[in-house]
Amino acid sequence: MQSKHLSDSTSQNEVEKNILDFLKDEFNCEFSKKIDNLSYQPDFFNKEEKIVGEIYTSADLKGSRKHKITADCFKLIAIEKELGGNYKKYIIVDENVKRLLESEKGWRNNAMKLFGIELHVFNITEEDKQKLKEARIKQQQGMKVLNKINQ
């Protein structure tokens, strides 16, 4: 039997599905991950309710993770502009990330407010936290292997 690649994102995808189930209940609507005629896609979308969002499962903002949030914000703005109208734009984060982002001084928070992008907290089970932790450890191991190969 072939072992999973160290950067396998199955666990992260499972956690995102659980978060989407939580959001479906909270917003009382179904979500799609596909918008026709767009080459880039959000993590969740509902045309009727005009909701679009990205899910950020990391529990911190180390390294380039702030850039990931910024890129997700630009993606949401681009989707809104492509589709026309005003969409409710969400970045789904855990409590710690929301606290870190809101305490940050600088342009990022201001831009998010100006463009109507809301940080929305998800509740995550201990089981899902463990899945994410294990996936990140494997991904870090994979990066170490890749760095050795590229030396």
PDB file of C-alpha atoms in Angstrom, residues 8-134:
ATOM      1  CA  ASP A   8      -1.475  15.498   1.628  1.00  0.00           C
ATOM      2  CA  SER A   9      -4.344  17.878   2.461  1.00  0.00           C
ATOM      3  CA  THR A  10      -7.076  15.281   3.079  1.00  0.00           C
ATOM      4  CA  SER A  11      -7.291  16.128   6.795  1.00  0.00           C
ATOM      5  CA  GLN A  12      -7.515  19.844   6.093  1.00  0.00           C
ATOM      6  CA  ASN A  13     -10.254  19.212   3.506  1.00  0.00           C
ATOM      7  CA  GLU A  14     -12.206  17.145   6.055  1.00  0.00           C
ATOM      8  CA  VAL A  15     -11.970  19.950   8.603  1.00  0.00           C
ATOM      9  CA  GLU A  16     -13.063  22.520   6.003  1.00  0.00           C
ATOM     10  CA  LYS A  17     -16.085  20.323   5.218  1.00  0.00           C
ATOM     11  CA  ASN A  18     -16.991  20.276   8.919  1.00  0.00           C
ATOM     12  CA  ILE A  19     -16.656  24.066   9.050  1.00  0.00           C
ATOM     13  CA  LEU A  20     -18.872  24.355   5.959  1.00  0.00           C
ATOM     14  CA  ASP A  21     -21.518  22.194   7.666  1.00  0.00           C
ATOM     15  CA  PHE A  22     -21.359  24.563  10.645  1.00  0.00           C
ATOM     16  CA  LEU A  23     -21.723  27.587   8.313  1.00  0.00           C
ATOM     17  CA  LYS A  24     -24.694  26.022   6.486  1.00  0.00           C
ATOM     18  CA  ASP A  25     -26.517  25.780   9.806  1.00  0.00           C
ATOM     19  CA  GLU A  26     -25.455  29.243  10.931  1.00  0.00           C
ATOM     20  CA  PHE A  27     -26.398  31.025   7.687  1.00  0.00           C
ATOM     21  CA  ASN A  28     -29.334  28.694   6.963  1.00  0.00           C
ATOM     22  CA  CYS A  29     -28.344  28.120   3.337  1.00  0.00           C
ATOM     23  CA  GLU A  30     -26.391  25.757   1.099  1.00  0.00           C
ATOM     24  CA  PHE A  31     -22.979  26.622  -0.269  1.00  0.00           C
ATOM     25  CA  SER A  32     -21.151  25.798  -3.464  1.00  0.00           C
ATOM     26  CA  LYS A  33     -17.407  25.887  -4.098  1.00  0.00           C
ATOM     27  CA  LYS A  34     -17.878  26.565  -7.803  1.00  0.00           C
ATOM     28  CA  ILE A  35     -18.754  29.752  -9.634  1.00  0.00           C
ATOM     29  CA  ASP A  36     -19.321  29.242 -13.362  1.00  0.00           C
ATOM     30  CA  ASN A  37     -17.067  31.179 -15.736  1.00  0.00           C
ATOM     31  CA  LEU A  38     -14.438  32.017 -13.097  1.00  0.00           C
ATOM     32  CA  SER A  39     -10.956  30.536 -13.232  1.00  0.00           C
ATOM     33  CA  TYR A  40     -10.525  30.944  -9.457  1.00  0.00           C
ATOM     34  CA  GLN A  41     -12.946  29.720  -6.817  1.00  0.00           C
ATOM     35  CA  PRO A  42     -13.882  30.574  -3.225  1.00  0.00           C
ATOM     36  CA  ASP A  43     -14.108  28.065  -0.396  1.00  0.00           C
ATOM     37  CA  PHE A  44     -17.843  28.773  -0.183  1.00  0.00           C
ATOM     38  CA  PHE A  45     -20.419  30.718  -2.168  1.00  0.00           C
ATOM     39  CA  ASN A  46     -24.189  31.312  -2.259  1.00  0.00           C
ATOM     40  CA  LYS A  47     -25.492  33.429  -5.140  1.00  0.00           C
ATOM     41  CA  GLU A  48     -29.013  33.951  -3.764  1.00  0.00           C
ATOM     42  CA  GLU A  49     -27.826  35.129  -0.333  1.00  0.00           C
ATOM     43  CA  LYS A  50     -24.843  36.936  -1.902  1.00  0.00           C
ATOM     44  CA  ILE A  51     -22.336  35.290   0.436  1.00  0.00           C
ATOM     45  CA  VAL A  52     -18.760  34.446  -0.496  1.00  0.00           C
ATOM     46  CA  GLY A  53     -15.885  33.384   1.708  1.00  0.00           C
ATOM     47  CA  GLU A  54     -12.582  31.731   2.383  1.00  0.00           C
ATOM     48  CA  ILE A  55     -11.718  29.359   5.220  1.00  0.00           C
ATOM     49  CA  TYR A  56      -8.416  29.806   7.047  1.00  0.00           C
ATOM     50  CA  THR A  57      -7.717  26.781   9.254  1.00  0.00           C
ATOM     51  CA  SER A  58      -4.347  27.780  10.737  1.00  0.00           C
ATOM     52  CA  ALA A  59      -4.385  28.771  14.399  1.00  0.00           C
ATOM     53  CA  ASP A  60      -1.635  31.384  14.017  1.00  0.00           C
ATOM     54  CA  LEU A  61      -0.162  33.944  11.629  1.00  0.00           C
ATOM     55  CA  LYS A  62       3.442  32.754  11.464  1.00  0.00           C
ATOM     56  CA  GLY A  63       5.562  33.156   8.370  1.00  0.00           C
ATOM     57  CA  SER A  64       3.715  33.988   5.189  1.00  0.00           C
ATOM     58  CA  ARG A  65       0.272  33.206   6.609  1.00  0.00           C
ATOM     59  CA  LYS A  66      -0.645  36.913   6.822  1.00  0.00           C
ATOM     60  CA  HIS A  67      -0.019  37.055   3.082  1.00  0.00           C
ATOM     61  CA  LYS A  68      -2.422  34.116   2.610  1.00  0.00           C
ATOM     62  CA  ILE A  69      -5.175  36.067   4.413  1.00  0.00           C
ATOM     63  CA  THR A  70      -4.409  39.159   2.308  1.00  0.00           C
ATOM     64  CA  ALA A  71      -4.543  37.111  -0.904  1.00  0.00           C
ATOM     65  CA  ASP A  72      -7.868  35.613   0.186  1.00  0.00           C
ATOM     66  CA  CYS A  73      -9.234  39.138   0.753  1.00  0.00           C
ATOM     67  CA  PHE A  74      -8.211  40.174  -2.760  1.00  0.00           C
ATOM     68  CA  LYS A  75      -9.841  37.016  -4.137  1.00  0.00           C
ATOM     69  CA  LEU A  76     -13.146  37.853  -2.420  1.00  0.00           C
ATOM     70  CA  ILE A  77     -13.055  41.416  -3.758  1.00  0.00           C
ATOM     71  CA  ALA A  78     -12.286  40.140  -7.269  1.00  0.00           C
ATOM     72  CA  ILE A  79     -15.202  37.679  -7.117  1.00  0.00           C
ATOM     73  CA  GLU A  80     -17.551  40.441  -5.989  1.00  0.00           C
ATOM     74  CA  LYS A  81     -16.393  42.738  -8.814  1.00  0.00           C
ATOM     75  CA  GLU A  82     -16.679  39.949 -11.414  1.00  0.00           C
ATOM     76  CA  LEU A  83     -20.217  39.018 -10.328  1.00  0.00           C
ATOM     77  CA  GLY A  84     -21.442  42.552  -9.683  1.00  0.00           C
ATOM     78  CA  GLY A  85     -23.469  43.694  -6.722  1.00  0.00           C
ATOM     79  CA  ASN A  86     -22.596  43.708  -3.047  1.00  0.00           C
ATOM     80  CA  TYR A  87     -21.636  40.421  -1.441  1.00  0.00           C
ATOM     81  CA  LYS A  88     -21.183  39.573   2.216  1.00  0.00           C
ATOM     82  CA  LYS A  89     -17.503  38.635   2.253  1.00  0.00           C
ATOM     83  CA  TYR A  90     -16.134  36.419   5.024  1.00  0.00           C
ATOM     84  CA  ILE A  91     -12.756  35.127   6.074  1.00  0.00           C
ATOM     85  CA  ILE A  92     -13.463  32.237   8.441  1.00  0.00           C
ATOM     86  CA  VAL A  93     -10.821  31.997  11.173  1.00  0.00           C
ATOM     87  CA  ASP A  94     -10.379  30.628  14.665  1.00  0.00           C
ATOM     88  CA  GLU A  95     -10.609  32.944  17.689  1.00  0.00           C
ATOM     89  CA  ASN A  96      -6.855  33.302  18.085  1.00  0.00           C
ATOM     90  CA  VAL A  97      -6.328  34.425  14.483  1.00  0.00           C
ATOM     91  CA  LYS A  98      -9.206  36.897  14.719  1.00  0.00           C
ATOM     92  CA  ARG A  99      -7.701  38.374  17.891  1.00  0.00           C
ATOM     93  CA  LEU A 100      -4.238  38.599  16.271  1.00  0.00           C
ATOM     94  CA  LEU A 101      -5.556  40.253  13.114  1.00  0.00           C
ATOM     95  CA  GLU A 102      -7.771  42.725  14.963  1.00  0.00           C
ATOM     96  CA  SER A 103      -4.928  43.765  17.270  1.00  0.00           C
ATOM     97  CA  GLU A 104      -2.629  44.422  14.305  1.00  0.00           C
ATOM     98  CA  LYS A 105      -1.842  48.030  13.446  1.00  0.00           C
ATOM     99  CA  GLY A 106      -1.591  48.924   9.782  1.00  0.00           C
ATOM    100  CA  TRP A 107      -3.307  48.928   6.440  1.00  0.00           C
ATOM    101  CA  ARG A 108      -4.581  45.313   6.312  1.00  0.00           C
ATOM    102  CA  ASN A 109      -7.311  45.755   8.964  1.00  0.00           C
ATOM    103  CA  ASN A 110      -8.312  49.103   7.518  1.00  0.00           C
ATOM    104  CA  ALA A 111      -8.571  47.653   4.002  1.00  0.00           C
ATOM    105  CA  MET A 112     -10.661  44.722   5.233  1.00  0.00           C
ATOM    106  CA  LYS A 113     -13.094  47.132   6.874  1.00  0.00           C
ATOM    107  CA  LEU A 114     -13.208  49.452   3.855  1.00  0.00           C
ATOM    108  CA  PHE A 115     -13.989  46.544   1.516  1.00  0.00           C
ATOM    109  CA  GLY A 116     -16.535  44.985   3.891  1.00  0.00           C
ATOM    110  CA  ILE A 117     -14.617  41.792   4.636  1.00  0.00           C
ATOM    111  CA  GLU A 118     -15.648  40.276   7.949  1.00  0.00           C
ATOM    112  CA  LEU A 119     -13.599  37.961  10.109  1.00  0.00           C
ATOM    113  CA  HIS A 120     -15.975  35.252  11.260  1.00  0.00           C
ATOM    114  CA  VAL A 121     -15.012  32.750  13.971  1.00  0.00           C
ATOM    115  CA  PHE A 122     -15.648  29.042  13.540  1.00  0.00           C
ATOM    116  CA  ASN A 123     -15.920  26.536  16.339  1.00  0.00           C
ATOM    117  CA  ILE A 124     -13.652  23.560  15.854  1.00  0.00           C
ATOM    118  CA  THR A 125     -13.824  20.255  17.650  1.00  0.00           C
ATOM    119  CA  GLU A 126     -10.840  18.838  19.524  1.00  0.00           C
ATOM    120  CA  GLU A 127     -10.752  15.992  16.993  1.00  0.00           C
ATOM    121  CA  ASP A 128     -10.479  18.466  14.101  1.00  0.00           C
ATOM    122  CA  LYS A 129      -7.797  20.465  15.943  1.00  0.00           C
ATOM    123  CA  GLN A 130      -5.786  17.261  16.279  1.00  0.00           C
ATOM    124  CA  LYS A 131      -6.233  16.439  12.568  1.00  0.00           C
ATOM    125  CA  LEU A 132      -4.945  19.881  11.595  1.00  0.00           C
ATOM    126  CA  LYS A 133      -2.013  19.655  13.989  1.00  0.00           C
ATOM    127  CA  GLU A 134      -0.971  16.266  12.579  1.00  0.00           C
TER     128      GLU A 134
END
